[in-house]
mmCIF file of C-alpha atoms in Angstrom:
data_model
loop_
_atom_site.group_PDB
_atom_site.id
_atom_site.type_symbol
_atom_site.label_atom_id
_atom_site.label_comp_id
_atom_site.label_asym_id
_atom_site.label_seq_id
_atom_site.Cartn_x
_atom_site.Cartn_y
_atom_site.Cartn_z
ATOM 1 C CA MET A 212 -34.729 6.235 2.930
ATOM 2 C CA GLU A 213 -32.271 5.066 5.527
ATOM 3 C CA LYS A 214 -28.609 5.963 5.508
ATOM 4 C CA LEU A 215 -26.228 3.323 4.258
ATOM 5 C CA HIS A 216 -23.123 2.859 6.351
ATOM 6 C CA ILE A 217 -20.506 0.185 5.795
ATOM 7 C CA GLU A 218 -17.344 0.187 7.876
ATOM 8 C CA ALA A 219 -13.984 0.073 6.135
ATOM 9 C CA THR A 220 -11.861 -3.064 6.337
ATOM 10 C CA LYS A 221 -8.256 -3.722 5.313
ATOM 11 C CA SER A 222 -9.325 -4.343 1.760
ATOM 12 C CA SER A 223 -12.633 -2.526 1.383
ATOM 13 C CA PRO A 224 -13.668 1.122 1.665
ATOM 14 C CA LYS A 225 -15.996 2.934 4.044
ATOM 15 C CA ILE A 226 -19.358 3.642 2.458
ATOM 16 C CA ASP A 227 -21.509 6.471 3.746
ATOM 17 C CA PHE A 228 -24.625 7.252 1.765
ATOM 18 C CA ASP A 229 -26.776 9.922 3.419
ATOM 19 C CA PRO A 230 -30.139 10.748 1.854
ATOM 20 C CA ALA A 231 -30.450 13.824 4.102
ATOM 21 C CA THR A 232 -27.237 15.552 2.970
ATOM 22 C CA ARG A 233 -27.435 13.847 -0.442
ATOM 23 C CA ILE A 234 -23.731 13.108 -0.186
ATOM 24 C CA LEU A 235 -22.799 9.572 -1.104
ATOM 25 C CA ARG A 236 -19.229 8.879 -0.070
ATOM 26 C CA ILE A 237 -16.894 5.989 -0.777
ATOM 27 C CA GLU A 238 -13.553 6.318 0.947
ATOM 28 C CA GLY A 239 -10.471 4.147 1.511
ATOM 29 C CA GLU A 240 -8.933 1.287 -0.439
ATOM 30 C CA SER A 241 -10.880 -1.105 -2.587
ATOM 31 C CA TYR A 242 -9.597 -4.609 -3.263
ATOM 32 C CA PRO A 243 -12.130 -6.957 -1.688
ATOM 33 C CA GLU A 244 -12.151 -10.561 -2.828
ATOM 34 C CA ASN A 245 -15.613 -10.229 -4.285
ATOM 35 C CA ALA A 246 -16.117 -6.671 -5.428
ATOM 36 C CA ILE A 247 -19.567 -7.241 -6.879
ATOM 37 C CA GLY A 248 -20.705 -8.788 -3.597
ATOM 38 C CA PHE A 249 -19.181 -5.927 -1.663
ATOM 39 C CA TYR A 250 -20.731 -3.144 -3.747
ATOM 40 C CA LYS A 251 -24.131 -4.803 -4.154
ATOM 41 C CA PRO A 252 -25.734 -3.095 -1.122
ATOM 42 C CA ALA A 253 -24.460 0.264 -2.368
ATOM 43 C CA ILE A 254 -25.718 -0.446 -5.871
ATOM 44 C CA ASN A 255 -29.130 -1.548 -4.604
ATOM 45 C CA TRP A 256 -29.356 1.491 -2.340
ATOM 46 C CA LEU A 257 -28.548 3.774 -5.245
ATOM 47 C CA VAL A 258 -31.189 2.218 -7.462
ATOM 48 C CA ASP A 259 -33.763 2.676 -4.700
ATOM 49 C CA TYR A 260 -32.646 6.243 -4.093
ATOM 50 C CA MET A 261 -32.836 7.178 -7.743
ATOM 51 C CA ASN A 262 -36.248 5.592 -8.102
ATOM 52 C CA SER A 263 -37.752 7.159 -5.006
ATOM 53 C CA GLU A 264 -36.045 10.487 -4.420
ATOM 54 C CA SER A 265 -35.065 12.091 -7.720
ATOM 55 C CA LYS A 266 -33.293 14.714 -5.683
ATOM 56 C CA PRO A 267 -29.799 15.844 -6.581
ATOM 57 C CA ALA A 268 -26.972 13.725 -5.273
ATOM 58 C CA THR A 269 -23.208 13.951 -5.151
ATOM 59 C CA LEU A 270 -21.143 10.792 -5.269
ATOM 60 C CA GLN A 271 -17.779 11.402 -3.658
ATOM 61 C CA ILE A 272 -15.068 8.893 -4.407
ATOM 62 C CA ALA A 273 -11.936 9.170 -2.296
ATOM 63 C CA LEU A 274 -10.148 5.918 -2.965
ATOM 64 C CA THR A 275 -6.405 5.433 -2.780
ATOM 65 C CA TYR A 276 -6.368 2.041 -4.446
ATOM 66 C CA ILE A 277 -8.884 0.308 -6.711
ATOM 67 C CA ASN A 278 -8.456 -3.234 -8.004
ATOM 68 C CA THR A 279 -9.861 -4.223 -11.388
ATOM 69 C CA SER A 280 -13.018 -5.882 -10.112
ATOM 70 C CA SER A 281 -13.811 -2.797 -8.017
ATOM 71 C CA THR A 282 -13.338 -0.718 -11.146
ATOM 72 C CA LYS A 283 -16.095 -2.693 -12.825
ATOM 73 C CA ALA A 284 -18.374 -2.197 -9.828
ATOM 74 C CA LEU A 285 -17.703 1.555 -9.903
ATOM 75 C CA LEU A 286 -18.596 1.658 -13.566
ATOM 76 C CA THR A 287 -21.900 -0.007 -12.748
ATOM 77 C CA ILE A 288 -22.501 2.723 -10.176
ATOM 78 C CA PHE A 289 -21.682 5.423 -12.710
ATOM 79 C CA ASP A 290 -24.131 3.831 -15.118
ATOM 80 C CA ILE A 291 -26.908 4.097 -12.564
ATOM 81 C CA LEU A 292 -26.087 7.776 -12.094
ATOM 82 C CA ASP A 293 -25.923 8.276 -15.843
ATOM 83 C CA GLU A 294 -29.382 6.840 -16.226
ATOM 84 C CA ALA A 295 -30.752 8.992 -13.420
ATOM 85 C CA ALA A 296 -29.174 12.065 -14.998
ATOM 86 C CA GLY A 297 -30.837 11.119 -18.258
ATOM 87 C CA MET A 298 -34.183 11.203 -16.468
ATOM 88 C CA GLY A 299 -33.547 14.670 -15.102
ATOM 89 C CA THR A 300 -31.981 14.058 -11.693
ATOM 90 C CA ARG A 301 -29.022 16.312 -10.977
ATOM 91 C CA VAL A 302 -26.191 14.011 -10.118
ATOM 92 C CA LYS A 303 -22.525 14.616 -10.003
ATOM 93 C CA VAL A 304 -19.365 12.730 -9.181
ATOM 94 C CA GLU A 305 -16.443 14.184 -7.276
ATOM 95 C CA TRP A 306 -13.322 12.111 -7.738
ATOM 96 C CA PHE A 307 -10.678 12.877 -5.145
ATOM 97 C CA TYR A 308 -7.019 12.050 -5.472
ATOM 98 C CA ASP A 309 -3.960 12.688 -3.350
ATOM 99 C CA PRO A 310 -1.789 15.387 -4.998
ATOM 100 C CA ASP A 311 1.132 12.908 -5.197
ATOM 101 C CA ASP A 312 -0.987 10.228 -6.763
ATOM 102 C CA ASP A 313 -1.092 10.754 -10.492
ATOM 103 C CA ILE A 314 -2.161 7.160 -11.033
ATOM 104 C CA LEU A 315 -5.493 7.785 -9.323
ATOM 105 C CA LYS A 316 -5.794 11.129 -11.083
ATOM 106 C CA GLU A 317 -5.305 9.507 -14.501
ATOM 107 C CA PHE A 318 -7.623 6.745 -13.479
ATOM 108 C CA GLY A 319 -10.341 9.306 -12.832
ATOM 109 C CA GLU A 320 -9.682 10.934 -16.180
ATOM 110 C CA ASP A 321 -9.771 7.606 -18.006
ATOM 111 C CA ILE A 322 -12.845 6.236 -16.320
ATOM 112 C CA SER A 323 -14.811 9.450 -16.882
ATOM 113 C CA GLU A 324 -13.844 9.890 -20.532
ATOM 114 C CA ASP A 325 -16.985 8.311 -21.889
ATOM 115 C CA LEU A 326 -19.381 9.390 -19.174
ATOM 116 C CA THR A 327 -21.950 12.123 -19.663
ATOM 117 C CA ILE A 328 -22.533 12.863 -15.986
ATOM 118 C CA ASP A 329 -20.906 15.824 -14.285
ATOM 119 C CA PHE A 330 -17.517 14.464 -13.195
ATOM 120 C CA GLU A 331 -15.120 16.619 -11.223
ATOM 121 C CA ILE A 332 -11.571 15.489 -10.538
ATOM 122 C CA LYS A 333 -10.312 17.180 -7.411
ATOM 123 C CA GLU A 334 -7.131 17.236 -5.418
ATOM 124 C CA MET A 335 -7.487 16.508 -1.775
ATOM 125 C CA SER A 336 -5.241 15.603 1.124
ATOM 126 C CA LEU A 337 -6.518 12.146 1.950
ATOM 127 C CA MET B 236 7.016 -23.857 -11.639
ATOM 128 C CA PHE B 237 10.675 -24.251 -12.354
ATOM 129 C CA GLU B 238 12.817 -27.066 -13.614
ATOM 130 C CA ASN B 239 15.742 -27.610 -11.269
ATOM 131 C CA ASP B 240 18.308 -25.708 -13.280
ATOM 132 C CA GLU B 241 15.873 -22.872 -13.924
ATOM 133 C CA LEU B 242 15.334 -22.613 -10.212
ATOM 134 C CA ILE B 243 19.043 -22.475 -9.520
ATOM 135 C CA ASN B 244 19.345 -19.798 -12.182
ATOM 136 C CA GLU B 245 16.550 -17.777 -10.617
ATOM 137 C CA LEU B 246 18.127 -18.002 -7.210
ATOM 138 C CA GLU B 247 21.566 -16.987 -8.442
ATOM 139 C CA ASN B 248 20.440 -14.091 -10.609
ATOM 140 C CA ASN B 249 17.953 -12.669 -8.204
ATOM 141 C CA THR B 250 17.491 -11.697 -4.631
ATOM 142 C CA ILE B 251 14.260 -13.335 -3.565
ATOM 143 C CA PHE B 252 12.603 -11.537 -0.716
ATOM 144 C CA PHE B 253 9.363 -13.389 -0.696
ATOM 145 C CA TRP B 254 8.404 -16.833 -1.821
ATOM 146 C CA TYR B 255 5.274 -18.796 -1.064
ATOM 147 C CA ASN B 256 4.044 -22.091 -2.375
ATOM 148 C CA GLY B 257 0.692 -23.299 -1.126
ATOM 149 C CA TYR B 258 -2.896 -22.303 -0.645
ATOM 150 C CA ILE B 259 -3.760 -18.626 -0.824
ATOM 151 C CA SER B 260 -6.882 -16.814 0.290
ATOM 152 C CA GLN B 261 -7.841 -13.147 0.526
ATOM 153 C CA GLU B 262 -6.796 -13.135 4.181
ATOM 154 C CA VAL B 263 -3.507 -14.807 3.453
ATOM 155 C CA MET B 264 -2.896 -12.233 0.721
ATOM 156 C CA GLU B 265 -3.610 -9.408 3.175
ATOM 157 C CA GLU B 266 -0.974 -10.792 5.535
ATOM 158 C CA PHE B 267 1.528 -10.971 2.697
ATOM 159 C CA LEU B 268 0.776 -7.343 1.852
ATOM 160 C CA SER B 269 1.579 -6.349 5.429
ATOM 161 C CA ILE B 270 4.899 -8.140 5.327
ATOM 162 C CA LEU B 271 5.842 -6.652 1.990
ATOM 163 C CA LYS B 272 4.800 -3.129 2.928
ATOM 164 C CA ASN B 273 6.982 -3.240 6.006
ATOM 165 C CA LYS B 274 9.939 -4.549 4.083
ATOM 166 C CA LEU B 275 9.632 -2.238 1.089
ATOM 167 C CA LYS B 276 9.064 0.980 3.008
ATOM 168 C CA ILE B 277 12.616 0.751 4.313
ATOM 169 C CA GLU B 278 13.999 1.476 0.847
ATOM 170 C CA LEU B 279 11.301 2.647 -1.486
ATOM 171 C CA ASP B 280 8.954 5.598 -1.810
ATOM 172 C CA ILE B 281 5.177 5.246 -1.465
ATOM 173 C CA LYS B 282 4.616 5.522 -5.184
ATOM 174 C CA LYS B 283 6.904 2.634 -6.053
ATOM 175 C CA ILE B 284 5.493 0.513 -3.240
ATOM 176 C CA LYS B 285 1.981 1.164 -4.481
ATOM 177 C CA GLN B 286 2.946 0.227 -8.022
ATOM 178 C CA LEU B 287 4.492 -3.055 -6.883
ATOM 179 C CA LEU B 288 1.736 -3.975 -4.450
ATOM 180 C CA SER B 289 -1.045 -3.215 -6.889
ATOM 181 C CA ILE B 290 0.544 -5.666 -9.340
ATOM 182 C CA PHE B 291 0.918 -8.136 -6.491
ATOM 183 C CA ILE B 292 -2.777 -7.841 -5.573
ATOM 184 C CA GLU B 293 -3.984 -8.362 -9.155
ATOM 185 C CA GLN B 294 -1.710 -11.377 -9.538
ATOM 186 C CA LEU B 295 -2.776 -13.003 -6.300
ATOM 187 C CA GLN B 296 -6.458 -12.311 -6.808
ATOM 188 C CA ASN B 297 -6.186 -14.032 -10.169
ATOM 189 C CA VAL B 298 -4.703 -17.058 -8.411
ATOM 190 C CA ILE B 299 -7.499 -16.949 -5.829
ATOM 191 C CA ASN B 300 -10.154 -16.739 -8.530
ATOM 192 C CA TYR B 301 -8.770 -18.913 -11.289
ATOM 193 C CA SER B 302 -6.501 -21.566 -9.870
ATOM 194 C CA SER B 303 -7.989 -24.897 -10.860
ATOM 195 C CA LYS B 304 -7.010 -26.314 -7.503
ATOM 196 C CA LYS B 305 -9.223 -24.907 -4.801
ATOM 197 C CA LYS B 306 -10.608 -25.858 -1.473
ATOM 198 C CA LYS B 307 -13.037 -24.298 0.985
ATOM 199 C CA ASP B 308 -12.760 -23.885 4.724
ATOM 200 C CA GLU B 309 -14.896 -26.003 7.050
ATOM 201 C CA HIS B 310 -17.832 -23.592 6.773
ATOM 202 C CA GLY B 311 -17.622 -23.672 3.005
ATOM 203 C CA LYS B 312 -17.002 -19.948 3.049
ATOM 204 C CA VAL B 313 -13.402 -19.008 2.516
ATOM 205 C CA ARG B 314 -11.775 -19.897 -0.708
ATOM 206 C CA PHE B 315 -8.251 -21.279 -0.715
ATOM 207 C CA SER B 316 -6.501 -21.584 -4.044
ATOM 208 C CA ARG B 317 -3.279 -23.353 -4.853
ATOM 209 C CA GLY B 318 -0.553 -21.175 -6.235
ATOM 210 C CA ILE B 319 2.992 -19.951 -6.056
ATOM 211 C CA VAL B 320 4.156 -16.389 -5.660
ATOM 212 C CA CYS B 321 7.656 -15.032 -5.843
ATOM 213 C CA PHE B 322 8.719 -11.436 -5.263
ATOM 214 C CA GLY B 323 12.287 -10.447 -5.834
ATOM 215 C CA GLN B 324 14.869 -8.190 -7.329
ATOM 216 C CA ASN B 325 17.172 -8.869 -10.252
ATOM 217 C CA ASN B 326 20.807 -8.671 -9.174
ATOM 218 C CA ARG B 327 22.014 -7.234 -12.440
ATOM 219 C CA ASP B 328 19.727 -4.290 -13.054
ATOM 220 C CA ASN B 329 17.922 -4.041 -9.693
ATOM 221 C CA SER B 330 14.543 -4.343 -11.361
ATOM 222 C CA PHE B 331 11.818 -5.892 -9.254
ATOM 223 C CA PHE B 332 9.725 -8.779 -10.378
ATOM 224 C CA ILE B 333 6.568 -10.409 -9.167
ATOM 225 C CA LYS B 334 5.910 -13.872 -10.457
ATOM 226 C CA CYS B 335 2.777 -15.845 -9.758
ATOM 227 C CA GLY B 336 1.677 -19.242 -10.913
ATOM 228 C CA ASN B 337 -1.214 -21.637 -10.578
ATOM 229 C CA PRO B 338 -2.612 -24.749 -12.193
ATOM 230 C CA ILE B 339 -5.262 -24.261 -14.889
ATOM 231 C CA ASP B 340 -7.516 -26.750 -16.688
ATOM 232 C CA ASN B 341 -6.259 -27.805 -20.094
ATOM 233 C CA GLU B 342 -9.625 -27.025 -21.654
ATOM 234 C CA ILE B 343 -9.066 -23.317 -21.172
ATOM 235 C CA SER B 344 -5.332 -23.211 -21.725
ATOM 236 C CA ASP B 345 -5.423 -22.626 -25.490
ATOM 237 C CA THR B 346 -7.803 -19.663 -25.363
ATOM 238 C CA PHE B 347 -5.960 -18.329 -22.376
ATOM 239 C CA LYS B 348 -2.639 -18.611 -24.177
ATOM 240 C CA GLU B 349 -4.034 -16.645 -27.106
ATOM 241 C CA TYR B 350 -5.170 -13.932 -24.753
ATOM 242 C CA LEU B 351 -1.817 -13.749 -22.987
ATOM 243 C CA GLU B 352 -0.020 -13.603 -26.310
ATOM 244 C CA GLN B 353 -2.237 -10.750 -27.374
ATOM 245 C CA VAL B 354 -1.593 -8.771 -24.187
ATOM 246 C CA SER B 355 2.150 -9.391 -24.236
ATOM 247 C CA SER B 356 2.409 -7.987 -27.753
ATOM 248 C CA MET B 357 0.652 -4.692 -27.039
ATOM 249 C CA ASN B 358 2.241 -1.320 -26.406
ATOM 250 C CA THR B 359 1.101 1.178 -23.780
ATOM 251 C CA GLU B 360 -1.569 2.819 -25.892
ATOM 252 C CA GLU B 361 -2.897 -0.489 -27.224
ATOM 253 C CA LEU B 362 -3.135 -1.802 -23.678
ATOM 254 C CA ARG B 363 -5.017 1.304 -22.602
ATOM 255 C CA MET B 364 -7.554 0.894 -25.416
ATOM 256 C CA PHE B 365 -7.880 -2.843 -24.808
ATOM 257 C CA TYR B 366 -8.513 -2.199 -21.125
ATOM 258 C CA LYS B 367 -11.265 0.278 -21.906
ATOM 259 C CA GLU B 368 -12.820 -2.132 -24.385
ATOM 260 C CA LYS B 369 -12.852 -4.968 -21.857
ATOM 261 C CA LEU B 370 -14.175 -2.690 -19.157
ATOM 262 C CA ASN B 371 -17.037 -1.508 -21.310
ATOM 263 C CA ASN B 372 -17.879 -5.037 -22.411
ATOM 264 C CA ALA B 373 -18.189 -6.072 -18.785
ATOM 265 C CA LYS B 374 -20.622 -3.240 -18.004
ATOM 266 C CA GLY B 375 -23.820 -4.459 -16.452
ATOM 267 C CA LYS B 376 -22.624 -8.033 -16.554
ATOM 268 C CA LEU B 377 -22.141 -8.278 -12.856
ATOM 269 C CA ASN B 378 -21.421 -11.980 -12.907
ATOM 270 C CA ILE B 379 -18.465 -11.759 -15.242
ATOM 271 C CA SER B 380 -15.205 -12.037 -13.434
ATOM 272 C CA GLY B 381 -12.197 -9.912 -14.068
ATOM 273 C CA ALA B 382 -9.312 -12.175 -15.069
ATOM 274 C CA GLY B 383 -8.985 -10.494 -18.403
ATOM 275 C CA LEU B 384 -8.921 -7.020 -16.918
ATOM 276 C CA GLY B 385 -6.469 -7.940 -14.197
ATOM 277 C CA ILE B 386 -3.973 -9.237 -16.713
ATOM 278 C CA ILE B 387 -4.164 -6.080 -18.793
ATOM 279 C CA ASP B 388 -3.871 -3.999 -15.631
ATOM 280 C CA MET B 389 -0.711 -5.743 -14.480
ATOM 281 C CA ALA B 390 0.802 -5.442 -17.950
ATOM 282 C CA ARG B 391 0.105 -1.692 -17.888
ATOM 283 C CA LYS B 392 1.503 -1.169 -14.408
ATOM 284 C CA GLY B 393 4.722 -3.089 -15.004
ATOM 285 C CA ASP B 394 7.554 -2.539 -17.436
ATOM 286 C CA LYS B 395 7.764 -6.082 -18.783
ATOM 287 C CA PHE B 396 5.171 -8.827 -19.125
ATOM 288 C CA GLU B 397 6.191 -12.482 -19.492
ATOM 289 C CA TYR B 398 4.171 -15.651 -19.176
ATOM 290 C CA THR B 399 4.511 -19.395 -19.528
ATOM 291 C CA ILE B 400 1.994 -22.199 -19.796
ATOM 292 C CA LYS B 401 3.384 -25.691 -19.297
ATOM 293 C CA GLU B 402 1.289 -28.774 -19.803
ATOM 294 C CA ILE B 403 1.602 -31.044 -16.798
ATOM 295 C CA ASN B 404 -0.703 -33.895 -17.771
ATOM 296 C CA ASP B 405 -3.865 -34.382 -19.814
ATOM 297 C CA ILE B 406 -5.983 -32.610 -17.205
ATOM 298 C CA TYR B 407 -4.096 -29.506 -16.294
ATOM 299 C CA SER B 408 -1.281 -27.137 -17.133
ATOM 300 C CA PHE B 409 0.770 -24.785 -15.042
ATOM 301 C CA TYR B 410 0.443 -21.106 -15.831
ATOM 302 C CA SER B 411 2.773 -18.416 -14.574
ATOM 303 C CA VAL B 412 3.105 -14.711 -15.235
ATOM 304 C CA LYS B 413 6.043 -12.491 -14.411
ATOM 305 C CA ILE B 414 5.835 -8.719 -14.221
ATOM 306 C CA SER B 415 9.073 -6.779 -14.013
ATOM 307 C CA VAL B 416 9.276 -3.247 -12.698
ATOM 308 C CA GLU B 417 12.277 -1.018 -13.193
ATOM 309 C CA HIS B 418 13.984 0.167 -10.092
ATOM 310 C CA THR B 419 14.043 3.829 -9.331
ATOM 311 C CA ASN B 420 15.627 5.284 -6.250
ATOM 312 C CA GLY B 421 13.535 6.984 -3.607
ATOM 313 C CA LEU B 422 13.805 10.320 -5.364
ATOM 314 C CA GLY B 423 12.094 8.988 -8.438
ATOM 315 C CA THR B 424 15.008 8.914 -10.838
ATOM 316 C CA THR B 425 16.351 5.778 -12.441
ATOM 317 C CA GLY B 426 19.786 4.638 -11.508
ATOM 318 C CA SER B 427 21.677 2.321 -9.270
ATOM 319 C CA THR B 428 21.722 3.091 -5.581
#
């Protein structure tokens, strides 16, 4: 599979999905006008990856702001990972937050409450 | 958005630092964010700025998505939506407020009013649970938009949630929502500066 690389913009994050390193990274701020449209390539890529590779993967989320429609898109992504995990693929999520940002920290805790996948909430200097 | 005397009241009781009445798009919103960031960083810490601007973004994106008065650019691509936004500070208690309004079709105004009433009556924990419920209901339904979520989100992020829906004629009404945020000084404690 090819890498997926989407440049960051003022209102949307950088997306770097690398099948070689198996690190799938989303970094920046997320408040695009059409979040579903924005995340669709990433979602499609993930579905393809899970169907073809079944190798472990780590989704790294290092976002400093997430609007509500991006939140829904992220949940869709987590669902895909959940399903893959259910079929035996080792997937995990690393949720990064700035040490001063307890909103994003709580967000990570909230959003992962009902998920079964391996979800690590980590401090990082962003 | 305001009757004349209401407007005068607003202007006398508040310091308005930003007011816009017209068509709004994602790009226009991004410009507004730049202006506000530059103004707010003079007096406020990053955390407070983020809180205010995240409310601002949810409010404006709701206008962009749900205003009943829209137009497209010449390529049919960019969406412009009619609305009003007002960002200011109350002179008495220094709390900030962000108020946004847009026209809505009368056919949705009753259901919408019910929803707003529901949100405005909830406490922090109820809002948290309601948010989760809405989020989970939207799972997998990629075509469902987020107005409901955005409203809960702004209610959670602010300290006070107020709304009005005023019927304008038999086709549309004017909806506005006002989120107030308590002022804290740069060191994160409440008090007057």
